[in-house]
mmCIF file of C-alpha atoms in Angstrom:
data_model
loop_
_atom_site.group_PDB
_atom_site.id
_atom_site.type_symbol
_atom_site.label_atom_id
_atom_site.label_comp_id
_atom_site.label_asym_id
_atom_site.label_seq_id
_atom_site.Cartn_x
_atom_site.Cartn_y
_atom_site.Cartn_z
ATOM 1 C CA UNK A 1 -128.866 -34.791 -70.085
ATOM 2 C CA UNK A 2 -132.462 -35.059 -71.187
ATOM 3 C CA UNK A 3 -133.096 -37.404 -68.381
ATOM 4 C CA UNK A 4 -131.754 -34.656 -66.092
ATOM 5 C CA UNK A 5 -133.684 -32.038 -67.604
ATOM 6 C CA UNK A 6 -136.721 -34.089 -67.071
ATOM 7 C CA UNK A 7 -136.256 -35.112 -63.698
ATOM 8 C CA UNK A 8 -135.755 -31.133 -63.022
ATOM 9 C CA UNK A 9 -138.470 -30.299 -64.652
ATOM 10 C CA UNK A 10 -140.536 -33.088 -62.530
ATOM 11 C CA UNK A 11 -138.932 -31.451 -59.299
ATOM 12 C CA UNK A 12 -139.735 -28.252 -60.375
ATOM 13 C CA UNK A 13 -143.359 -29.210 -60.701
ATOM 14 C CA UNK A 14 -143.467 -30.181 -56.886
ATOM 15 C CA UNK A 15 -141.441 -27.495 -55.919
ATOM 16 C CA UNK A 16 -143.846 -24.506 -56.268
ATOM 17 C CA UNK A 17 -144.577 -25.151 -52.365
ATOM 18 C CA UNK A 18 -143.950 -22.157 -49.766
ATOM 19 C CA UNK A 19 -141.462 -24.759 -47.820
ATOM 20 C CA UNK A 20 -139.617 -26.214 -50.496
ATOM 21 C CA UNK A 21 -137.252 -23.849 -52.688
ATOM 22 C CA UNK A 22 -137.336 -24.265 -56.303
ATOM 23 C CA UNK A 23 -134.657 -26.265 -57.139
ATOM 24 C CA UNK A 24 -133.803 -23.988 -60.306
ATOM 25 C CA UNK A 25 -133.276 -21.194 -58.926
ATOM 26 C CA UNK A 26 -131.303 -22.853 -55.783
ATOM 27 C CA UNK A 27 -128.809 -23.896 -58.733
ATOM 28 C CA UNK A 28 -128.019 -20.969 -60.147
ATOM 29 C CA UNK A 29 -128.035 -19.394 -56.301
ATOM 30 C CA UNK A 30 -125.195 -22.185 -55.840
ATOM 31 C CA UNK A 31 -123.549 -22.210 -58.281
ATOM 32 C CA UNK A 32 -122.928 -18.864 -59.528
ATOM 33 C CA UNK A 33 -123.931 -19.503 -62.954
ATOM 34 C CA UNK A 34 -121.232 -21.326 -63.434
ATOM 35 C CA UNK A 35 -122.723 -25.028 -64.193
ATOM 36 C CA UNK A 36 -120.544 -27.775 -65.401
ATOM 37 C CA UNK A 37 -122.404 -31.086 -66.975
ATOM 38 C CA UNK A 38 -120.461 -34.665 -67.651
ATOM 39 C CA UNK A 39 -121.396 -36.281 -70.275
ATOM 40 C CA UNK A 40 -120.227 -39.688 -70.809
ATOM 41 C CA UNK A 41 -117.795 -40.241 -73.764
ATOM 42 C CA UNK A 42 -119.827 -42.593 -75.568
ATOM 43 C CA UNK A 43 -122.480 -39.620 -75.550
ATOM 44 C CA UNK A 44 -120.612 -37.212 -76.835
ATOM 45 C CA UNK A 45 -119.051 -39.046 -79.216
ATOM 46 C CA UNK A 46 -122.397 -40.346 -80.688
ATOM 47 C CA UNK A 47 -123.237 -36.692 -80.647
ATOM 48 C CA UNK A 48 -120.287 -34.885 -82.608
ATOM 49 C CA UNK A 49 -120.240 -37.669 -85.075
ATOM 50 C CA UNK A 50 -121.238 -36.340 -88.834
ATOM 51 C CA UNK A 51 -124.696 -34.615 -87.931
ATOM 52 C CA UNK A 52 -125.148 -33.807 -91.815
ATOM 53 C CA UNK A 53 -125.172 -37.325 -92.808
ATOM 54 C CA UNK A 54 -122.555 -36.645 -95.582
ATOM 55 C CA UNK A 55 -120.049 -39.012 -96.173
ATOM 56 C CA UNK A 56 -116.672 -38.086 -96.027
ATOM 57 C CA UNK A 57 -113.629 -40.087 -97.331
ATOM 58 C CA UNK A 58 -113.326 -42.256 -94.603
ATOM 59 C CA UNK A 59 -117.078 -43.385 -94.045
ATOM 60 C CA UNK A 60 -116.646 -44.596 -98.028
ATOM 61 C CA UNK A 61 -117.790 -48.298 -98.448
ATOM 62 C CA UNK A 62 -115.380 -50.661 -100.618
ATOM 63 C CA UNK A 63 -116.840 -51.033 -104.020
ATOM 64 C CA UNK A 64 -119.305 -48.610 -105.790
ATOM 65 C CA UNK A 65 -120.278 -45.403 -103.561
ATOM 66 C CA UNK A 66 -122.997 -42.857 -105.017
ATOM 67 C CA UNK A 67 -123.187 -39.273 -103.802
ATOM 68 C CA UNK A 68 -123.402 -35.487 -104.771
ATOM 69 C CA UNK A 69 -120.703 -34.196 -106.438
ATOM 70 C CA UNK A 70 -120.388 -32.602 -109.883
ATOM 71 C CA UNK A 71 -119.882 -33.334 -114.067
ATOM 72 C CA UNK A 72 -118.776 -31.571 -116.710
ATOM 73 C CA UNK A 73 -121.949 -31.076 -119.320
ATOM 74 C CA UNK A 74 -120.474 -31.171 -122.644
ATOM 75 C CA UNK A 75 -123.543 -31.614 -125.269
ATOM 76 C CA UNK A 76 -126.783 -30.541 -124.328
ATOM 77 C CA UNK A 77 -129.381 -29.848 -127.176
ATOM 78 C CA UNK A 78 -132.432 -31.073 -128.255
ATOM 79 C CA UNK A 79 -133.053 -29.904 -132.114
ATOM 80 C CA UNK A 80 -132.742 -31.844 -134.907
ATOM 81 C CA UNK A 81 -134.251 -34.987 -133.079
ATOM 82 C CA UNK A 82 -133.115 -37.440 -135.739
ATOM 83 C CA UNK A 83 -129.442 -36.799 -135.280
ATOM 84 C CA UNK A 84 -129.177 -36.188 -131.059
ATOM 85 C CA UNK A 85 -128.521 -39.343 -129.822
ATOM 86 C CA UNK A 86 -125.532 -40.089 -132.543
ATOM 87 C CA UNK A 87 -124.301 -36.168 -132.208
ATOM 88 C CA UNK A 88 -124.005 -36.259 -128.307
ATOM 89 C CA UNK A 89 -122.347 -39.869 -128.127
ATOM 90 C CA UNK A 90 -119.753 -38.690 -130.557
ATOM 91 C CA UNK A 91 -118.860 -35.522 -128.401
ATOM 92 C CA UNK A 92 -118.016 -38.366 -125.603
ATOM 93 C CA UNK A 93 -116.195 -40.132 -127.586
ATOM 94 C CA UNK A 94 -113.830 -37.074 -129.140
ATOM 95 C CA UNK A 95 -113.503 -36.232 -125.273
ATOM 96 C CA UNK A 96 -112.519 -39.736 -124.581
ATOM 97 C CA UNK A 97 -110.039 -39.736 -127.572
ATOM 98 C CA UNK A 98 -108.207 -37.322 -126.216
ATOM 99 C CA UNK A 99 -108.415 -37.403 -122.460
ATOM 100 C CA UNK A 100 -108.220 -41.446 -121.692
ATOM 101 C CA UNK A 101 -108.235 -40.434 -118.241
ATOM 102 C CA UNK A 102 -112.174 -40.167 -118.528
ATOM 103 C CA UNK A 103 -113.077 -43.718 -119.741
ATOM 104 C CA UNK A 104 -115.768 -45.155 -118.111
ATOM 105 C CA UNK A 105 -116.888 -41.505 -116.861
ATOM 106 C CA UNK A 106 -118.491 -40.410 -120.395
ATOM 107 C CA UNK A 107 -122.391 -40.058 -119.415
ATOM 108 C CA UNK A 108 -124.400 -39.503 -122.200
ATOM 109 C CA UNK A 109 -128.156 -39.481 -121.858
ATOM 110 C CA UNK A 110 -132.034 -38.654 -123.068
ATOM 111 C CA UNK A 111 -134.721 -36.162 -120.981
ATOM 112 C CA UNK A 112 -136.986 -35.515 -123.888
ATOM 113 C CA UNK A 113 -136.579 -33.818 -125.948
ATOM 114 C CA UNK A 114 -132.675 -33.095 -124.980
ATOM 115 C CA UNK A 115 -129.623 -35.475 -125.161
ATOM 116 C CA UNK A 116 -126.602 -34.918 -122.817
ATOM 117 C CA UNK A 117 -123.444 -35.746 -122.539
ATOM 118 C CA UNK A 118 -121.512 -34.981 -118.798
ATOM 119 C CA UNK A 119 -117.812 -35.593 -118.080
ATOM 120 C CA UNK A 120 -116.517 -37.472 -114.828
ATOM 121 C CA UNK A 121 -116.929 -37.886 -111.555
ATOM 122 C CA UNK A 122 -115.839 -34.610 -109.283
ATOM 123 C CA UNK A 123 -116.360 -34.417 -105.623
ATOM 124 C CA UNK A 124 -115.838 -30.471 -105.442
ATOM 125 C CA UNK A 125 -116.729 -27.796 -108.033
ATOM 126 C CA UNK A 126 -113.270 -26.721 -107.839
ATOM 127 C CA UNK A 127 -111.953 -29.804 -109.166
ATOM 128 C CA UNK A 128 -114.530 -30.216 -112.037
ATOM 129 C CA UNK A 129 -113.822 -26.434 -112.852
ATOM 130 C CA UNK A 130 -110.423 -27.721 -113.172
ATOM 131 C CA UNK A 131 -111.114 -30.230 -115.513
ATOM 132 C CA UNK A 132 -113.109 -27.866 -116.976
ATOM 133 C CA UNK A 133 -110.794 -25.140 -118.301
ATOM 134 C CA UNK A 134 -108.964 -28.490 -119.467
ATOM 135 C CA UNK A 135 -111.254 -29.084 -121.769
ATOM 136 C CA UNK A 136 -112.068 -26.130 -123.058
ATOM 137 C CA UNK A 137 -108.567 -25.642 -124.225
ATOM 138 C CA UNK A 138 -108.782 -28.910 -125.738
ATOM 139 C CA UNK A 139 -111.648 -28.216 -127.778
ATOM 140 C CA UNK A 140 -112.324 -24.684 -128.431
ATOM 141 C CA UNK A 141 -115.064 -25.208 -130.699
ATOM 142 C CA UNK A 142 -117.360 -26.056 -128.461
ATOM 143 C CA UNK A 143 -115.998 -24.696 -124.629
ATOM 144 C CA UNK A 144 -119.043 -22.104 -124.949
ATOM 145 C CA UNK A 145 -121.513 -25.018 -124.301
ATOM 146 C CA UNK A 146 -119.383 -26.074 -121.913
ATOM 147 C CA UNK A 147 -120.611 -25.812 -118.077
ATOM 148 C CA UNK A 148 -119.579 -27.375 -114.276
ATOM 149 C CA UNK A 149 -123.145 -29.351 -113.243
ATOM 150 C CA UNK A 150 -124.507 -30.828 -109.864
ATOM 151 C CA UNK A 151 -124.830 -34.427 -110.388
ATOM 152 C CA UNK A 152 -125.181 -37.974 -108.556
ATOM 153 C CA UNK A 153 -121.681 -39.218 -109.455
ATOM 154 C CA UNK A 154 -119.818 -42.602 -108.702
ATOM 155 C CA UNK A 155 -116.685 -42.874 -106.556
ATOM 156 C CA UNK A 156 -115.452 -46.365 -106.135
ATOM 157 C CA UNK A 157 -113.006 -47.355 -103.517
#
């Protein structure tokens, strides 16, 4: 298509002669406005594949995939320095003693002066506000903290 655009646009460029009709406008003359243009299937489908570069569920590699999704923050604080780091691994692990499902998606973590501590590994907001209201009736003492994130998270397949 670009190549025909070009060309037109090359043949339009000699066509601005008193004897030669431009070629444009002897189209549309033609054709009514109504223009139809082939493209060749391997064209279009290189075309309509994915243009946002996302990866759905079928474009997953086997093994260890990374991509944006979302986590469930459950500790985030950053007073009391000396204690942080023992404080936010021990909300993981209360979480994990109660909701197995989540081993091996506890996340806890330091950006001074704050530790963290996030929750799984949710492709849509919907599911981690799911998991979300979960856990908040799981532990009520702390579901205020509680919040749905957007976070690099791990999917393997």
């Amino acid at each position: 298509m670009i190549a025909f655009l070009l060309g037109l646009s090359f043949v339009c460029g000699f066509a601005q002669t008193k004897d030669i009709p431009n070629p444009v406008e002897k189209i549309m003359e033609e054709s009514e406005g109504q223009i139809t243009i082939e493209i060749p299937e391997a064209i279009l489908t290189n075309i309509l594949q994915n243009p946002s570069g996302r990866k759905g569920n079928s474009e997953l590699k086997s093994g260890i995939n990374k991509m944006a999704g979302y986590r469930i923050q459950v500790f985030s604080d950053g007073r009391n320095q000396s204690t942080l780091e023992s404080r936010a691994k021990a909300r993981g692990n209360l979480i994990l003693s109660k909701f197995p499902k989540y081993k091996g998606q506890i996340y806890t973590y330091s950006s001074s002066p704050n530790w963290y501590t996030r929750v799984g590994n949710f492709r849509t907001a919907a599911e981690a506000n799911s998991a979300m209201t979960e856990l908040k009736k799981a532990f009520p003492n702390f579901s205020t903290e509680m919040r749905v994130v957007r976070s690099q998270i791990v999917v393997i397949k």
